[in-house]
Structure formats: structure tokens, C-alpha cells
């Protein structure tokens, strides 16, 4: 028994907003979990503070599976991003505690290392094709084995994935949602050119990825996948919205470009058909938004028997706590595919001390007990929450579209 004596939510904004849960036990240990849901941070903080934390105090921090089910089944209301983010925060904090109690890095508790390092993909973007390819070449020369390429679309003022700053990508930058404009026709004309140029400059010994960010209908996605086949993408991500999982049957029938989907999923139930019918190649769940390590272990086992590999979300709106949790998971899981990596700002890294390292395109979670990430609470207090929304997206005639 390792009794939970306190649990609190820490909200800070060192460059961007993060919500962190800290759980302390009677034995003098503590664990931390990320609870950040981009653009909806305070909803999760309130869910935790008002509804979850009062039931946690007094419980055994060692009983991770029991606590998970207590919060999931015990709420009666199931799933949804706010609930599953709150549960993930508790789950990851409890795994952190368990690692510290065992005096072992988390990956050892998850079965031990299955590989020497975790292959990550880095991000190259620019408003022009030439600029994106130049940035990608730079990343390849730094040792990255896989690179995601995004570029501006001629005729559109802005586009998903193209940042203002070369090294940082931060889409949640409006005190109210910024409005972007979208044209599928213009996008479709521009994207193939990006991969023609990329293969010409980067060659074939580097993995190339692309994120469609849910902007195509299934038949459009099928066509794009087919058009991109000659460039041998590692994956085409979020080609089409997947609430209706059968959408992917059409895409799958028409293209051999590997498909990745799922950064907005909250649970196994969001991808049951996609996996069972082998409609995708990579599941892109987010540890913090899909119930934490305990739930993703089940999802990964289910995926393994259907030839689906992991390719977890790792954008900067997931705190270094989620990055560390992902790295422990990736190092240990049998059906690891790839891990997204996006550098956090120096302010973020100063608040979240980390033991994970990156070398030649591979990452390791480090050998510190538990997650190997800590939060400097007094520094965090110097960065108060700042409301920030993700953009919305409209077609050129004003129709609200997917962002
Ligand atoms: O837009 O995490 O693949 N990565 C992505 C991300 C998401 C953000 C949303 O908060 O699509 O950049
Ligand atoms: Co994405």
C-alpha cells in the first residue's frame, strides 16, 4: 500500500499552456502526469479538481489498473477528450510513482527494452517547396532518419503545419480562434510537387511523412495516396476524418501508401474497426488524450495482432511528461513503428527537467526511476495561463471546414 495523501493541478504557460497533475504518497514519493488538452486546458483542470482528485486521496497509488477502472467505469459517463485526458494524467502519474517505488525506469516495468533506440520523425516546413526541402536536408544532415514535410499552398494565406518560426510550430496562437482559409483543389495541385522535389534532393535513404490533417474526403484521400505512391512515403497521416471508421475502406482499396490516423482519438473504441479490418498501418494515439499508458497497452496489443504499428503523437502541445511516457512505451512495445518529435521551447524545458535524450534521429527515455521528468513548480508559477485557441478553417466560400 502506498497511500495517496495529496493531488494537485499545476497550470503554467512557459511558451505555451500546460496542465500538470502531481500526486504525492504517504511514503514520500510523487508522480507527475500531463493533463494538457490544447485550447481546452481549463476544462480538464476543472474535471480533475472538482471530480477526480477528491476520490483519489486515500487510495493506493500502486493499484493503477483499479484506479483507472474506478475513474472510467466509475464515472458512468464514458470516453470523450476531457475525461480521457484527466484519466491519462492520473494513470501516468501513478506509473511514475510505481517506477520510483521500484527504483526502475518505466520501460523496465513495461517489459524492458525491445530496441536500442526509438526512431523519431522531425518536422520540415516552409511556405515554399524549396524552403521545406532545404529544411528537410538540414534535418537529414543532423542525423534524422525520418522527416515530415509540410508546405504552403499557393493562393492560400496560411496552411496547417507551416510555422512562422523555423524551429517551433505552435498552432494555438489566438486569444480567439484565428480563421484560416482552405481549398482542396489548390492543395492537391501543390502536394505532389513537394515530394518530387524532396526525393530529388534528399534521395531514398530517409523516411518521408506527410500530414493531411483530416482535410480530404475518402475519395480525395484515395487519389492523393495513389498520386504519392511513386515517392514511397512512410505514411500519409489523418488523410480523412475518421469518426466514421468505414471511411478508410475506400482509401485502403485504392492505395498502397501506408496510412496513419488517430491523434484525436480517445480510446480503443475510436479505432476498433480501423484496426480489426486492417484499414490502417499506424495508430497515432496520444498518451495524454487516450487514457494513458494503461489503456494504450491494451490498444497496442490489439493493434499488434492486426499488423498495425504505433506512431504516437508528439507535438509541442503535449508536455515533456507525455514525451517521456511515449519514449518508455516506444522502447518497450513489440509493435513500435515511429515516434513524432517536436522540440519544445527553452522556457518549457527549463520548467520540465528531463532525462530523455536524442542522438542521430533516435531517442532514449533515460535511466532515472519512473518517467525521468520533473516539474520546477516555482519556475512554473512565473508563467501564468494565457488563453489560446487552435484556429478554425473555412472554405473559400465561407463554409466552416476541418482544421
Ligand atoms: O495539430 O497537436 O501531427 N501533428 C499534428 C499536431 C496537431 C496539434 C493540435 O493541438 O497534427 O500539430
Ligand atoms: Co497530425
PDB file of N, CA, C and O and ligand atoms in Angstrom, residues 121 123 148 150 160 210-214 235 237-238 262-264 284 313 315 340, ligand 2:
ATOM      1  N   UNK A 121      10.464  11.040 -35.931  1.00  0.00           N
ATOM      2  CA  UNK A 121      10.459  11.876 -37.127  1.00  0.00           C
ATOM      3  C   UNK A 121      10.428  13.337 -36.727  1.00  0.00           C
ATOM      4  O   UNK A 121       9.749  13.732 -35.793  1.00  0.00           O
ATOM      5  N   UNK A 123      10.379  17.569 -38.101  1.00  0.00           N
ATOM      6  CA  UNK A 123       9.461  18.362 -38.913  1.00  0.00           C
ATOM      7  C   UNK A 123      10.178  19.372 -39.790  1.00  0.00           C
ATOM      8  O   UNK A 123      10.931  20.198 -39.290  1.00  0.00           O
ATOM      9  N   UNK A 148       8.903  14.691 -41.497  1.00  0.00           N
ATOM     10  CA  UNK A 148       7.578  15.052 -42.005  1.00  0.00           C
ATOM     11  C   UNK A 148       7.699  16.349 -42.783  1.00  0.00           C
ATOM     12  O   UNK A 148       8.293  17.310 -42.293  1.00  0.00           O
ATOM     13  N   UNK A 150       5.766  19.501 -44.742  1.00  0.00           N
ATOM     14  CA  UNK A 150       4.546  20.283 -44.996  1.00  0.00           C
ATOM     15  C   UNK A 150       4.967  21.558 -45.710  1.00  0.00           C
ATOM     16  O   UNK A 150       6.052  22.091 -45.437  1.00  0.00           O
ATOM     17  N   UNK A 160      -2.035  24.595 -42.498  1.00  0.00           N
ATOM     18  CA  UNK A 160      -1.663  23.750 -41.378  1.00  0.00           C
ATOM     19  C   UNK A 160      -0.231  23.251 -41.552  1.00  0.00           C
ATOM     20  O   UNK A 160       0.153  22.829 -42.638  1.00  0.00           O
ATOM     21  N   UNK A 210       3.862  12.742 -44.346  1.00  0.00           N
ATOM     22  CA  UNK A 210       3.047  13.931 -44.631  1.00  0.00           C
ATOM     23  C   UNK A 210       1.740  13.847 -43.837  1.00  0.00           C
ATOM     24  O   UNK A 210       1.179  12.763 -43.671  1.00  0.00           O
ATOM     25  N   UNK A 211       1.290  15.015 -43.346  1.00  0.00           N
ATOM     26  CA  UNK A 211       0.057  15.098 -42.553  1.00  0.00           C
ATOM     27  C   UNK A 211      -1.004  15.860 -43.345  1.00  0.00           C
ATOM     28  O   UNK A 211      -0.814  17.029 -43.669  1.00  0.00           O
ATOM     29  N   UNK A 212      -2.109  15.184 -43.657  1.00  0.00           N
ATOM     30  CA  UNK A 212      -3.206  15.831 -44.398  1.00  0.00           C
ATOM     31  C   UNK A 212      -4.143  16.562 -43.418  1.00  0.00           C
ATOM     32  O   UNK A 212      -4.920  17.431 -43.818  1.00  0.00           O
ATOM     33  N   UNK A 213      -4.029  16.246 -42.150  1.00  0.00           N
ATOM     34  CA  UNK A 213      -4.791  16.921 -41.092  1.00  0.00           C
ATOM     35  C   UNK A 213      -6.300  16.902 -41.348  1.00  0.00           C
ATOM     36  O   UNK A 213      -6.981  17.919 -41.214  1.00  0.00           O
ATOM     37  N   UNK A 214      -6.807  15.722 -41.724  1.00  0.00           N
ATOM     38  CA  UNK A 214      -8.253  15.486 -41.860  1.00  0.00           C
ATOM     39  C   UNK A 214      -8.935  16.359 -42.907  1.00  0.00           C
ATOM     40  O   UNK A 214     -10.111  16.685 -42.778  1.00  0.00           O
ATOM     41  N   UNK A 235       4.367   7.311 -44.306  1.00  0.00           N
ATOM     42  CA  UNK A 235       2.911   7.314 -44.110  1.00  0.00           C
ATOM     43  C   UNK A 235       2.273   8.590 -44.595  1.00  0.00           C
ATOM     44  O   UNK A 235       2.919   9.623 -44.751  1.00  0.00           O
ATOM     45  N   UNK A 237      -0.731  10.811 -43.128  1.00  0.00           N
ATOM     46  CA  UNK A 237      -1.400  10.906 -41.826  1.00  0.00           C
ATOM     47  C   UNK A 237      -2.757  11.590 -41.934  1.00  0.00           C
ATOM     48  O   UNK A 237      -2.909  12.565 -42.664  1.00  0.00           O
ATOM     49  N   UNK A 238      -3.698  11.101 -41.126  1.00  0.00           N
ATOM     50  CA  UNK A 238      -5.025  11.718 -40.997  1.00  0.00           C
ATOM     51  C   UNK A 238      -5.566  12.191 -42.350  1.00  0.00           C
ATOM     52  O   UNK A 238      -5.930  13.356 -42.533  1.00  0.00           O
ATOM     53  N   UNK A 262      -5.234   8.961 -35.998  1.00  0.00           N
ATOM     54  CA  UNK A 262      -5.637   8.783 -34.609  1.00  0.00           C
ATOM     55  C   UNK A 262      -5.182   9.763 -33.560  1.00  0.00           C
ATOM     56  O   UNK A 262      -5.428   9.525 -32.381  1.00  0.00           O
ATOM     57  N   UNK A 263      -4.583  10.896 -33.937  1.00  0.00           N
ATOM     58  CA  UNK A 263      -4.118  11.791 -32.867  1.00  0.00           C
ATOM     59  C   UNK A 263      -5.273  12.392 -32.076  1.00  0.00           C
ATOM     60  O   UNK A 263      -5.077  12.860 -30.955  1.00  0.00           O
ATOM     61  N   UNK A 264      -6.484  12.393 -32.639  1.00  0.00           N
ATOM     62  CA  UNK A 264      -7.621  12.937 -31.877  1.00  0.00           C
ATOM     63  C   UNK A 264      -8.457  11.831 -31.210  1.00  0.00           C
ATOM     64  O   UNK A 264      -9.477  12.122 -30.586  1.00  0.00           O
ATOM     65  N   UNK A 284      -1.958   6.422 -34.348  1.00  0.00           N
ATOM     66  CA  UNK A 284      -1.329   7.644 -33.860  1.00  0.00           C
ATOM     67  C   UNK A 284      -2.009   8.147 -32.602  1.00  0.00           C
ATOM     68  O   UNK A 284      -2.450   9.287 -32.544  1.00  0.00           O
ATOM     69  N   UNK A 313       1.587  10.406 -31.322  1.00  0.00           N
ATOM     70  CA  UNK A 313       1.584  11.856 -31.438  1.00  0.00           C
ATOM     71  C   UNK A 313       2.634  12.454 -30.496  1.00  0.00           C
ATOM     72  O   UNK A 313       2.756  12.022 -29.352  1.00  0.00           O
ATOM     73  N   UNK A 315       3.514  16.264 -30.676  1.00  0.00           N
ATOM     74  CA  UNK A 315       3.618  17.699 -30.980  1.00  0.00           C
ATOM     75  C   UNK A 315       3.926  18.485 -29.699  1.00  0.00           C
ATOM     76  O   UNK A 315       3.882  17.936 -28.590  1.00  0.00           O
ATOM     77  N   UNK A 340       6.647  10.648 -33.151  1.00  0.00           N
ATOM     78  CA  UNK A 340       6.768  12.054 -33.550  1.00  0.00           C
ATOM     79  C   UNK A 340       7.609  12.818 -32.531  1.00  0.00           C
ATOM     80  O   UNK A 340       7.491  12.604 -31.322  1.00  0.00           O
TER      81      UNK A 340
HETATM   82 CO1  LIG B   2      -1.254  15.315 -37.207  1.00  0.00          CO
END
